[in-house]
XYZ file of C-alpha atoms in Angstrom:
357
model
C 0.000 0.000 0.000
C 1.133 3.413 -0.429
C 2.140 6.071 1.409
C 0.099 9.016 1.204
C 1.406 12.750 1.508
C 0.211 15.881 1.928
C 2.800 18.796 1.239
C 2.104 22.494 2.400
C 3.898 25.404 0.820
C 2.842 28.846 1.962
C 4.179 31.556 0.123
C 3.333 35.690 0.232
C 0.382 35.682 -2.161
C -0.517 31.887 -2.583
C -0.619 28.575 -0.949
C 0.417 25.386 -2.653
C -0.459 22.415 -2.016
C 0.314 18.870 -3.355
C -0.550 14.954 -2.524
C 1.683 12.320 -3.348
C 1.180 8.666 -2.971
C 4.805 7.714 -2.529
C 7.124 9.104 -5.389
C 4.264 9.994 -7.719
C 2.476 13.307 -7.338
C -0.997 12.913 -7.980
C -2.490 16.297 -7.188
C -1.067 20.455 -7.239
C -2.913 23.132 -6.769
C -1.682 26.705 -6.587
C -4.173 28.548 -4.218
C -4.024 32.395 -4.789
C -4.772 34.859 -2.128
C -5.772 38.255 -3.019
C -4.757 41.746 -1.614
C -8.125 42.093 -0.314
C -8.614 38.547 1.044
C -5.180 39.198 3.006
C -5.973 42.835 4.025
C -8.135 41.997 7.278
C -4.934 39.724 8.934
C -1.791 41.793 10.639
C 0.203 39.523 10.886
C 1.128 36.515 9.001
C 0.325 34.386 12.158
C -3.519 35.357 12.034
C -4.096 33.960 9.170
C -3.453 30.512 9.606
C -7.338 29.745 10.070
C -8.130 31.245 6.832
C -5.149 29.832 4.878
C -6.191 25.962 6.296
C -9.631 26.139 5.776
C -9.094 26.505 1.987
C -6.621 23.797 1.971
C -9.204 21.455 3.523
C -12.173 22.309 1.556
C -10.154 22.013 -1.766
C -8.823 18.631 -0.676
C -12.618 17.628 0.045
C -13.056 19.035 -3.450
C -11.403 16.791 -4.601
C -12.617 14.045 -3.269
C -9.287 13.400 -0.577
C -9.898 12.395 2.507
C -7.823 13.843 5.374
C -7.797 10.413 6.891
C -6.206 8.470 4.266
C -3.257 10.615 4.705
C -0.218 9.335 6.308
C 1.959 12.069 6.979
C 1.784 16.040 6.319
C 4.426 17.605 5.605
C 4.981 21.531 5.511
C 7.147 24.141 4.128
C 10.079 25.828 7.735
C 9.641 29.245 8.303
C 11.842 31.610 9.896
C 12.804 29.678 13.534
C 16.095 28.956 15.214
C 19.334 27.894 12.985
C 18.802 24.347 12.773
C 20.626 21.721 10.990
C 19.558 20.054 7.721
C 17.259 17.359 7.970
C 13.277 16.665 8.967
C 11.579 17.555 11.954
C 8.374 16.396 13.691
C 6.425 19.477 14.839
C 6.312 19.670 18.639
C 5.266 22.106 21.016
C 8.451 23.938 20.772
C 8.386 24.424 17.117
C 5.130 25.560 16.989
C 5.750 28.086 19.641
C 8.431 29.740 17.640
C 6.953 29.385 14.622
C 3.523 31.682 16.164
C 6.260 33.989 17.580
C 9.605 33.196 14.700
C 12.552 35.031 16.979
C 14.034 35.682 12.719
C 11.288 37.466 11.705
C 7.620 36.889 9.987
C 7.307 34.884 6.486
C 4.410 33.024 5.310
C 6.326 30.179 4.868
C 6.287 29.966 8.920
C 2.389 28.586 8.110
C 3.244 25.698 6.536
C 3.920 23.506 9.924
C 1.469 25.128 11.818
C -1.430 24.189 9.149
C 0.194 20.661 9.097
C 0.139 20.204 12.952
C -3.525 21.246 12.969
C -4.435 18.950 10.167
C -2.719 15.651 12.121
C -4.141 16.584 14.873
C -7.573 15.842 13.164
C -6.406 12.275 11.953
C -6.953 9.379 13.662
C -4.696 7.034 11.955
C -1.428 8.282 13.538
C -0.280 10.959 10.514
C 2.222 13.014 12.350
C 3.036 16.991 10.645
C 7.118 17.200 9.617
C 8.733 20.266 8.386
C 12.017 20.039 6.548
C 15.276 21.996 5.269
C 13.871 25.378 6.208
C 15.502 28.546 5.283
C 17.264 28.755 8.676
C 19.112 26.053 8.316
C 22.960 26.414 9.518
C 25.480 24.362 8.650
C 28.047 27.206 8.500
C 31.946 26.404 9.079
C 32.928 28.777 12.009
C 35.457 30.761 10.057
C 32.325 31.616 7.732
C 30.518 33.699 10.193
C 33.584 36.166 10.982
C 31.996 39.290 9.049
C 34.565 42.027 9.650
C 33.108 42.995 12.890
C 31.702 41.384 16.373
C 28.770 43.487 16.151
C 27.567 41.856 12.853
C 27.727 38.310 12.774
C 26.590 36.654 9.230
C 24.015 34.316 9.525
C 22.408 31.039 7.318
C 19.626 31.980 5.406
C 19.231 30.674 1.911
C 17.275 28.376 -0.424
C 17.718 25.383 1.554
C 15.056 23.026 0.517
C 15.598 23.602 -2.738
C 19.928 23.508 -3.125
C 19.360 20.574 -1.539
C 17.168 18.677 -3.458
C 19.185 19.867 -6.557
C 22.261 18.806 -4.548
C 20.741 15.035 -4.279
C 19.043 14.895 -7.798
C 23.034 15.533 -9.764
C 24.513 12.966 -7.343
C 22.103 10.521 -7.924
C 21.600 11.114 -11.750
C 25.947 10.393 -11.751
C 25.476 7.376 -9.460
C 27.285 9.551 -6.168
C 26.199 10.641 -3.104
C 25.416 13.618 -2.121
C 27.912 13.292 0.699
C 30.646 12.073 -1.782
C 30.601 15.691 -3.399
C 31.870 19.078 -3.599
C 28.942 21.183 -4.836
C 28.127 24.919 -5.578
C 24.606 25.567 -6.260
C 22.862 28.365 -7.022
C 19.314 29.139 -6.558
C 18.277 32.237 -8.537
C 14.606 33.299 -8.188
C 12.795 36.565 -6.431
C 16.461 35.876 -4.266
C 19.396 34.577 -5.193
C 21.758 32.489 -2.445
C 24.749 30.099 -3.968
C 25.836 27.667 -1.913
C 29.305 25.573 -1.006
C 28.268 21.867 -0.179
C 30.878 20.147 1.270
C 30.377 16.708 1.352
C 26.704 17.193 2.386
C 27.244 20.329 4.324
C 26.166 23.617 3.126
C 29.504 25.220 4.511
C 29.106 28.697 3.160
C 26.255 30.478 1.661
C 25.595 34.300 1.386
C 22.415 35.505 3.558
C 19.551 35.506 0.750
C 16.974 37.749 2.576
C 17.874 40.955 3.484
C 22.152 40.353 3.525
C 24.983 39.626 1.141
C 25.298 38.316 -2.123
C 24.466 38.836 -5.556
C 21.338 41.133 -6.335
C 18.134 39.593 -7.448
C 14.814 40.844 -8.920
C 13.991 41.855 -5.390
C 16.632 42.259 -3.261
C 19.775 44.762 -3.558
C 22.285 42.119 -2.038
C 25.936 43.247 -1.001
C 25.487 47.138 -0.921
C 29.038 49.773 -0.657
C 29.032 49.902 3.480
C 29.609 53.857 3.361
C 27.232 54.585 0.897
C 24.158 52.658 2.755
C 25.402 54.154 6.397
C 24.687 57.951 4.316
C 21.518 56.073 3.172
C 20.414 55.346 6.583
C 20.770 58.718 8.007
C 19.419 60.672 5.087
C 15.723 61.332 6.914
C 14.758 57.573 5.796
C 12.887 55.381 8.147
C 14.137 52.233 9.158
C 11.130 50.234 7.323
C 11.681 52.485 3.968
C 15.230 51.563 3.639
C 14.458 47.760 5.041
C 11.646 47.831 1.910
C 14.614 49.285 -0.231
C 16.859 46.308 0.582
C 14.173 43.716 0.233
C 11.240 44.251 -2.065
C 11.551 47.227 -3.620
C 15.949 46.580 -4.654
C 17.937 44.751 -7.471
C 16.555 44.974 -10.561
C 13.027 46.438 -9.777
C 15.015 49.432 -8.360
C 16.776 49.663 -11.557
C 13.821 49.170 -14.228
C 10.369 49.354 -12.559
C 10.519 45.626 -13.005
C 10.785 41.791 -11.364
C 9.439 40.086 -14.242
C 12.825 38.636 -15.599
C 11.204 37.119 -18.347
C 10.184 40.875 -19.585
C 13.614 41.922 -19.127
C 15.518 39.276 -20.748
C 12.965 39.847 -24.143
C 13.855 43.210 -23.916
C 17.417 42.618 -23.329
C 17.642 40.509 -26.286
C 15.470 43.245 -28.509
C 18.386 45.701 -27.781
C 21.734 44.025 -26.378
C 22.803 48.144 -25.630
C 19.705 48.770 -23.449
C 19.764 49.515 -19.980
C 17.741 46.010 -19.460
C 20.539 44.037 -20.954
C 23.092 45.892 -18.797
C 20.956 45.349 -15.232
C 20.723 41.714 -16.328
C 24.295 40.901 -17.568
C 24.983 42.908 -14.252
C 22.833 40.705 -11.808
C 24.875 37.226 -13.447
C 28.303 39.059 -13.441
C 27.727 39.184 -9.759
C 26.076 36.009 -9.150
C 29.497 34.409 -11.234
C 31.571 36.424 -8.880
C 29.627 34.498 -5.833
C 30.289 31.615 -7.190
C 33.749 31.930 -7.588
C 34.189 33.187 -4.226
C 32.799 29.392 -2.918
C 35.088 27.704 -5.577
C 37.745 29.275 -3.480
C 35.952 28.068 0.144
C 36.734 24.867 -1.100
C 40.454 25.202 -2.881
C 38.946 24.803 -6.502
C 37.958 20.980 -5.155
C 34.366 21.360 -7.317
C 32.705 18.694 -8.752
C 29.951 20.449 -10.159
C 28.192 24.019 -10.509
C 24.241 23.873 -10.403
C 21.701 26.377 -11.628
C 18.272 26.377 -10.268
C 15.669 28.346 -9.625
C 12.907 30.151 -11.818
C 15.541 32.405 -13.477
C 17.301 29.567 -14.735
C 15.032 29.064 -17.261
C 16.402 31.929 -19.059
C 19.033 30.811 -21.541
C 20.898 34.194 -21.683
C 20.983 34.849 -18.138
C 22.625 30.738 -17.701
C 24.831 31.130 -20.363
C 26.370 34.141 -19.288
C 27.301 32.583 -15.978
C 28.323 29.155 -17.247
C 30.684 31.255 -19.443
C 32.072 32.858 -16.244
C 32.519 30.203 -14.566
C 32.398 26.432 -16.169
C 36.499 26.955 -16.342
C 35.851 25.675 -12.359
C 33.883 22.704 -13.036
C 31.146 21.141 -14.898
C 27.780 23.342 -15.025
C 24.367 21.984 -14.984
C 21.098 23.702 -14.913
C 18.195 22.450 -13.433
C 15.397 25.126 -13.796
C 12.484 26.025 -11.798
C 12.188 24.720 -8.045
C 11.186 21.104 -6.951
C 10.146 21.999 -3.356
C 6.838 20.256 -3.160
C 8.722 17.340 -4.157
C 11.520 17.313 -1.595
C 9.033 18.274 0.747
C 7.386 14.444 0.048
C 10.678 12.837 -0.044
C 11.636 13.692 2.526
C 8.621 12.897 4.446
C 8.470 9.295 2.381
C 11.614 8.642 4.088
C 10.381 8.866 7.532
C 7.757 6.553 6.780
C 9.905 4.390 5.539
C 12.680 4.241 7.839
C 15.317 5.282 5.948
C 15.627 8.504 8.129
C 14.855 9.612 11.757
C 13.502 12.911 12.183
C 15.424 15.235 14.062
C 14.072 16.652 17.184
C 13.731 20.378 17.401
């Protein structure tokens, strides 16, 4: 008989939502959430109730019983640095993911809605979350910023590099442990990754830090410049909004759609659109470069995810930067609802323990 799994992944504007019975998905749904549907809740917390209602009544939609459903398995949010791996929700994950001590993110809804939906089954289905973006596998030396006061931190694409990571080493007949990775995830953020061995040693903050800039997000910013910034008569939430939201290439062109800007780029290779893009891989090449040298130029491969990867231009400018490292392969789009079941199929079928939080 077959393991069935439910897989909950909340994002700003939507909810998705997938069932699969063992390695085969057989049902996605994107659920959209409107401006005005989201307007009454404060705080991404409060709207749990609303969010998990619609889950349940399209799942009784379609005709899938809650009860038939052996394990539920939901997008981490923003809680404690945490290693890689799966983890049951308990009491003290739900606490911090009601109150996240990193900050607020809709993914922080995905094990909350899962715990509440076990806790209505009666066959034992227990709620797992898995690889959030906290998690911290950081080599000591990598946290040294430049000064005591400012500490980097793990937060990147986790569930997602690493389900990239495992596909390459199983499509060459490795493991994931056996290699020396570098994966980059390029979507509304952009984080690349050094995996050691099946440790994510190094990886530039993806939210609100370092790194290349994305569609969203400014990334590394000249110290001096954003210190002026700060103390121009800006509030602390405008320039916050400037790093994450409203920076990168939206700042620059009035746009996040990289599709737009890569037609436009290729109408007229002079524009300012071609020069923001080629701009935005320059720097995630640089990145990338910068974890060839975390691990000595030992790379076996460089992967490309992400939505952006689909563009041609924007992955063949960086594999020309940097394939003189190592092999690149590009795997576009994100497989998240999938390593979300994986991951949870392995619990159930003892080929993993999950970790207790």
């Amino acid at each position: 008989m077959a393991f069935k799994i439910l897989t909950i992944n909340p994002g700003s504007t939507s909810t998705k939502i997938a069932v699969f019975e063992d390695e085969k998905e057989v049902f996605s749904k994107t659920l959209r959430h409107s401006a005005e549907e989201l307007s009454p809740f404060q705080t991404v917390a409060s709207q749990f109730q609303f969010r998990k209602d619609i889950i349940v009544s399209v799942l009784k939609a379609e005709g899938i019983d809650i009860h038939t459903l052996s394990a539920i398995v939901g997008r981490g949010g923003l809680v404690k640095p945490i290693e890689s791996g799966i983890y049951e929700v308990n009491e003290a994950l739900v606490r911090d993911l009601e109150h996240p001590v990193m900050g607020e993110h809709a993914s922080n809804l995905g094990g909350l809605i899962a715990k509440d939906i076990a806790r209505e089954i009666d066959n034992g289905a227990k709620a797992y979350i898995t690889d959030p973006v906290v998690v911290d596998e950081l080599e000591p030396i990598a946290r040294i910023s430049g000064h005591p006061a400012l500490k980097r931190s793990s937060i990147f694409h986790a569930l997602n590099q690493k389900i990239i990571a495992r596909t390459y080493a199983k499509e060459i007949g490795k493991s994931y442990d056996e290699l020396n990775l570098i994966v980059a995830h390029m979507g509304g953020g952009v984080s690349v990754g050094a995996h050691s061995h099946g440790r994510v040693i190094d990886v530039n903050n993806a939210l609100d830090g370092d790194g290349p800039f994305s569609p969203e997000r400014s990334g590394g910013l000249p110290t001096g410049a954003l210190v002026e910034l700060c103390y121009s008569g800006k509030s602390k939430a405008e320039v916050k909004k400037m790093l994450k939201g409203e920076g990168g290439v939206v700042a620059y062109l009035g746009t996040n759609d990289m599709l737009e800007v890569e037609n436009k780029a290729i109408a007229d290779p002079n524009s300012e659109y071609a020069m923001v893009q080629n701009a935005m891989c320059y720097q995630i090449a640089k990145e990338i470069g910068a974890m060839a040298a975390v691990m000595k130029g030992k790379v076996d491969a460089i992967l490309l995810t992400g939505g952006i990867a689909y563009g041609k231009p924007i992955t063949n400018y960086i594999r020309e930067m940097v394939e003189f490292i190592a092999p690149v392969k590009v795997y576009p789009g994100e497989d998240e609802m999938r390593a979300l079941a994986m991951n949870g199929l392995m619990v159930l079928r003892g080929e993993t323990t999950p970790k207790v939080y």
